[in-house]
mmCIF file of C-alpha atoms in Angstrom:
data_model
loop_
_atom_site.group_PDB
_atom_site.id
_atom_site.type_symbol
_atom_site.label_atom_id
_atom_site.label_comp_id
_atom_site.label_asym_id
_atom_site.label_seq_id
_atom_site.Cartn_x
_atom_site.Cartn_y
_atom_site.Cartn_z
ATOM 1 C CA MET A 164 0.003 0.245 0.548
ATOM 2 C CA SER A 165 1.314 3.691 -1.267
ATOM 3 C CA LYS A 166 2.321 5.776 2.218
ATOM 4 C CA THR A 167 -0.195 8.819 2.498
ATOM 5 C CA GLN A 168 1.989 12.169 1.819
ATOM 6 C CA THR A 169 1.464 15.430 3.733
ATOM 7 C CA ASP A 170 5.080 16.253 2.562
ATOM 8 C CA ASP A 171 5.662 16.847 -0.875
ATOM 9 C CA LEU A 172 3.554 19.725 -0.737
ATOM 10 C CA THR A 173 5.835 22.008 -2.054
ATOM 11 C CA PRO A 174 5.025 24.660 -4.855
ATOM 12 C CA LEU A 175 6.651 24.158 -7.524
ATOM 13 C CA ASP A 176 8.453 26.283 -10.402
ATOM 14 C CA VAL A 177 6.181 28.158 -13.156
ATOM 15 C CA PRO A 178 7.606 30.179 -15.866
ATOM 16 C CA GLU A 179 4.937 33.742 -14.584
ATOM 17 C CA SER A 180 4.252 35.102 -11.979
ATOM 18 C CA PRO A 181 0.669 34.431 -10.439
ATOM 19 C CA GLU A 182 0.068 37.973 -11.320
ATOM 20 C CA ASP A 183 1.730 38.187 -14.483
ATOM 21 C CA LYS A 184 -0.755 34.965 -15.194
ATOM 22 C CA PHE A 185 -3.605 37.089 -14.080
ATOM 23 C CA ARG A 186 -2.982 39.615 -16.284
ATOM 24 C CA GLU A 187 -2.757 37.470 -19.133
ATOM 25 C CA PHE A 188 -6.218 36.680 -18.736
ATOM 26 C CA LEU A 189 -7.569 39.617 -17.689
ATOM 27 C CA GLU A 190 -5.750 41.107 -21.058
ATOM 28 C CA ILE A 191 -7.561 38.228 -23.104
ATOM 29 C CA ARG A 192 -11.151 38.901 -21.586
ATOM 30 C CA GLY A 193 -10.514 42.520 -22.518
ATOM 31 C CA GLU A 194 -10.402 43.878 -18.551
ATOM 32 C CA LYS A 195 -7.425 45.350 -16.872
ATOM 33 C CA LEU A 196 -5.681 44.278 -14.014
ATOM 34 C CA THR A 197 -6.767 47.045 -11.404
ATOM 35 C CA ASP A 198 -4.716 47.915 -7.922
ATOM 36 C CA PRO A 199 -7.600 45.984 -6.295
ATOM 37 C CA ARG A 200 -6.857 43.229 -7.327
ATOM 38 C CA ARG A 201 -3.672 43.007 -8.036
ATOM 39 C CA THR A 202 -3.189 43.704 -4.090
ATOM 40 C CA LEU A 203 -5.455 40.930 -3.684
ATOM 41 C CA VAL A 204 -3.336 38.270 -6.048
ATOM 42 C CA ARG A 205 -0.024 39.858 -4.106
ATOM 43 C CA HIS A 206 -1.540 39.251 -1.098
ATOM 44 C CA ILE A 207 -3.404 35.338 -1.735
ATOM 45 C CA TYR A 208 -0.292 34.726 -2.718
ATOM 46 C CA SER A 209 1.894 35.983 -0.124
ATOM 47 C CA SER A 210 1.481 32.740 2.240
ATOM 48 C CA HIS A 211 -0.082 29.151 1.236
ATOM 49 C CA LYS A 212 -3.522 28.520 3.164
ATOM 50 C CA HIS A 213 -7.087 27.358 3.130
ATOM 51 C CA PHE A 214 -9.399 30.158 3.053
ATOM 52 C CA ASP A 215 -12.786 31.763 2.453
ATOM 53 C CA ALA A 216 -14.174 34.784 1.229
ATOM 54 C CA ASP A 217 -15.282 36.430 4.966
ATOM 55 C CA GLU A 218 -11.710 35.801 5.941
ATOM 56 C CA LEU A 219 -9.754 37.421 2.515
ATOM 57 C CA VAL A 220 -11.932 41.033 3.356
ATOM 58 C CA ARG A 221 -10.868 40.797 7.502
ATOM 59 C CA ASP A 222 -7.191 39.676 6.430
ATOM 60 C CA LEU A 223 -7.259 42.515 3.926
ATOM 61 C CA HIS A 224 -8.871 44.929 6.071
ATOM 62 C CA ASP A 225 -6.157 43.743 8.455
ATOM 63 C CA ALA A 226 -3.540 44.309 6.612
ATOM 64 C CA GLY A 227 -4.941 48.229 5.883
ATOM 65 C CA HIS A 228 -6.320 47.678 2.338
ATOM 66 C CA ALA A 229 -9.404 49.111 1.437
ATOM 67 C CA ILE A 230 -10.976 46.470 -0.726
ATOM 68 C CA SER A 231 -15.017 46.228 -1.039
ATOM 69 C CA ARG A 232 -16.684 42.423 -0.088
ATOM 70 C CA SER A 233 -18.165 42.780 -4.096
ATOM 71 C CA THR A 234 -14.300 43.995 -5.398
ATOM 72 C CA VAL A 235 -13.397 40.356 -3.113
ATOM 73 C CA TYR A 236 -16.206 37.919 -4.336
ATOM 74 C CA ARG A 237 -15.552 39.364 -8.135
ATOM 75 C CA THR A 238 -12.151 38.432 -7.856
ATOM 76 C CA LEU A 239 -12.126 35.079 -6.355
ATOM 77 C CA ARG A 240 -14.523 33.724 -9.271
ATOM 78 C CA LEU A 241 -11.984 35.488 -11.755
ATOM 79 C CA LEU A 242 -9.484 33.921 -10.011
ATOM 80 C CA VAL A 243 -10.509 30.161 -9.786
ATOM 81 C CA GLU A 244 -11.694 30.676 -13.560
ATOM 82 C CA ALA A 245 -8.010 31.224 -14.695
ATOM 83 C CA GLY A 246 -6.928 28.623 -13.173
ATOM 84 C CA LEU A 247 -4.606 30.442 -9.844
ATOM 85 C CA LEU A 248 -6.967 29.505 -7.674
ATOM 86 C CA ARG A 249 -9.184 25.930 -6.634
ATOM 87 C CA GLU A 250 -12.622 26.358 -5.273
ATOM 88 C CA LEU A 251 -13.105 23.229 -2.315
ATOM 89 C CA ARG A 252 -17.209 23.419 -1.224
ATOM 90 C CA LEU A 253 -17.357 22.311 2.144
ATOM 91 C CA THR A 254 -19.967 21.070 4.407
ATOM 92 C CA ASN A 255 -20.692 24.584 5.374
ATOM 93 C CA ARG A 256 -18.780 27.031 3.277
ATOM 94 C CA SER A 257 -16.144 27.740 -0.026
ATOM 95 C CA ALA A 258 -12.525 27.141 0.901
ATOM 96 C CA TYR A 259 -10.119 28.467 -1.371
ATOM 97 C CA GLU A 260 -6.340 27.160 -2.423
ATOM 98 C CA HIS A 261 -3.598 28.269 -4.488
ATOM 99 C CA ASP A 262 -3.718 25.981 -7.993
ATOM 100 C CA TYR A 263 -1.315 27.044 -9.866
ATOM 101 C CA GLY A 264 1.859 26.549 -8.831
ATOM 102 C CA TYR A 265 0.697 23.888 -6.299
ATOM 103 C CA PRO A 266 0.926 20.232 -7.355
ATOM 104 C CA ALA A 267 -2.008 18.387 -7.266
ATOM 105 C CA HIS A 268 -3.220 17.068 -4.455
ATOM 106 C CA ASP A 269 -6.617 15.715 -2.585
ATOM 107 C CA HIS A 270 -8.378 17.416 1.026
ATOM 108 C CA LEU A 271 -9.508 15.446 3.849
ATOM 109 C CA HIS A 272 -11.985 18.174 5.943
ATOM 110 C CA CYS A 273 -13.272 18.341 9.820
ATOM 111 C CA THR A 274 -17.156 19.145 9.953
ATOM 112 C CA VAL A 275 -15.988 20.043 13.176
ATOM 113 C CA CYS A 276 -13.412 22.272 13.751
ATOM 114 C CA ASN A 277 -13.383 22.916 10.000
ATOM 115 C CA ARG A 278 -9.971 21.800 9.159
ATOM 116 C CA VAL A 279 -8.459 20.911 5.955
ATOM 117 C CA VAL A 280 -5.688 19.037 5.270
ATOM 118 C CA GLU A 281 -3.989 18.063 2.678
ATOM 119 C CA PHE A 282 -1.719 15.171 1.544
ATOM 120 C CA ARG A 283 -0.952 13.342 -1.998
ATOM 121 C CA ASN A 284 -1.244 9.196 -2.287
ATOM 122 C CA GLU A 285 0.105 7.602 -5.601
ATOM 123 C CA GLU A 286 -2.916 4.592 -5.106
ATOM 124 C CA ILE A 287 -5.724 7.458 -5.716
ATOM 125 C CA LEU A 288 -3.446 8.820 -9.061
ATOM 126 C CA LYS A 289 -3.426 5.101 -10.493
ATOM 127 C CA LEU A 290 -7.236 4.960 -9.864
ATOM 128 C CA ARG A 291 -8.326 7.320 -11.404
ATOM 129 C CA ASP A 292 -5.597 6.433 -14.353
ATOM 130 C CA GLU A 293 -7.627 3.012 -14.404
ATOM 131 C CA VAL A 294 -10.926 4.313 -13.982
ATOM 132 C CA SER A 295 -10.450 7.029 -17.080
ATOM 133 C CA ARG A 296 -9.294 4.491 -19.350
ATOM 134 C CA ALA A 297 -11.653 1.562 -18.627
ATOM 135 C CA HIS A 298 -14.132 4.513 -20.016
ATOM 136 C CA GLY A 299 -12.405 5.645 -22.770
ATOM 137 C CA PHE A 300 -11.485 8.862 -20.838
ATOM 138 C CA ARG A 301 -8.495 10.490 -20.563
ATOM 139 C CA ALA A 302 -8.480 12.442 -17.171
ATOM 140 C CA THR A 303 -7.065 16.059 -16.572
ATOM 141 C CA GLY A 304 -7.234 16.430 -13.384
ATOM 142 C CA HIS A 305 -9.905 14.915 -10.159
ATOM 143 C CA ARG A 306 -11.795 16.084 -6.442
ATOM 144 C CA PHE A 307 -11.596 14.025 -3.876
ATOM 145 C CA LEU A 308 -12.834 15.026 -0.645
ATOM 146 C CA ILE A 309 -13.198 13.453 2.624
ATOM 147 C CA THR A 310 -14.679 14.253 4.904
ATOM 148 C CA GLY A 311 -15.230 13.353 8.618
ATOM 149 C CA VAL A 312 -14.185 13.892 12.055
ATOM 150 C CA CYS A 313 -10.633 14.966 13.321
ATOM 151 C CA SER A 314 -8.795 12.808 16.503
ATOM 152 C CA LYS A 315 -8.725 16.489 18.250
ATOM 153 C CA CYS A 316 -12.586 16.542 17.736
ATOM 154 C CA ASP A 317 -12.777 13.378 17.542
ATOM 155 C CA ARG A 318 -10.985 12.883 21.164
ATOM 156 C CA SER A 319 -13.148 16.375 22.489
ATOM 157 C CA HIS A 320 -16.591 14.850 21.568
ATOM 158 C CA SER A 321 -17.860 13.149 24.831
ATOM 159 C CA PRO A 322 -21.176 11.274 23.554
ATOM 160 C CA ARG A 323 -23.973 12.287 25.514
ATOM 161 C CA ARG A 324 -27.138 10.278 23.519
ATOM 162 C CA ARG A 325 -27.340 6.763 23.362
ATOM 163 C CA LEU A 326 -27.531 7.477 19.352
ATOM 164 C CA ASP A 327 -23.913 9.142 19.525
ATOM 165 C CA LEU A 328 -22.884 5.600 20.523
ATOM 166 C CA ILE A 329 -23.435 4.058 17.446
#
């Protein structure tokens, strides 16, 4: 059985910066890389973490950037469309993460604390490719999200009702 890897998720070397890639995407659409959009891309790519739109708005405000909530939501949608961000639809929210410049991977999501864990597993990739070939399909990617309860939340949860024990 293949080992699940979390240490192989270091950023990849890419030929263009996220900002340049986004500028190119916007130019093709006849749009401009405005100062608020540039600030968003730089802020998002200054660190790697999963975030939702509200967290991003709060982080930008805390960093002294006055960017409207509507600009954040519109720009997030454009960044996903441009292939720079990936949207993860979690149980009770949508989270975003770097897609451009980051290796393919999968996720575990704790439905209690909302923690997201990234991992790579070669067996999942092999299975994806085998299933695709069997159906005459060429896979270009996949999304695999396991939902459940992390060990920390599982330990802190004490059953109060008989149904919780089942």
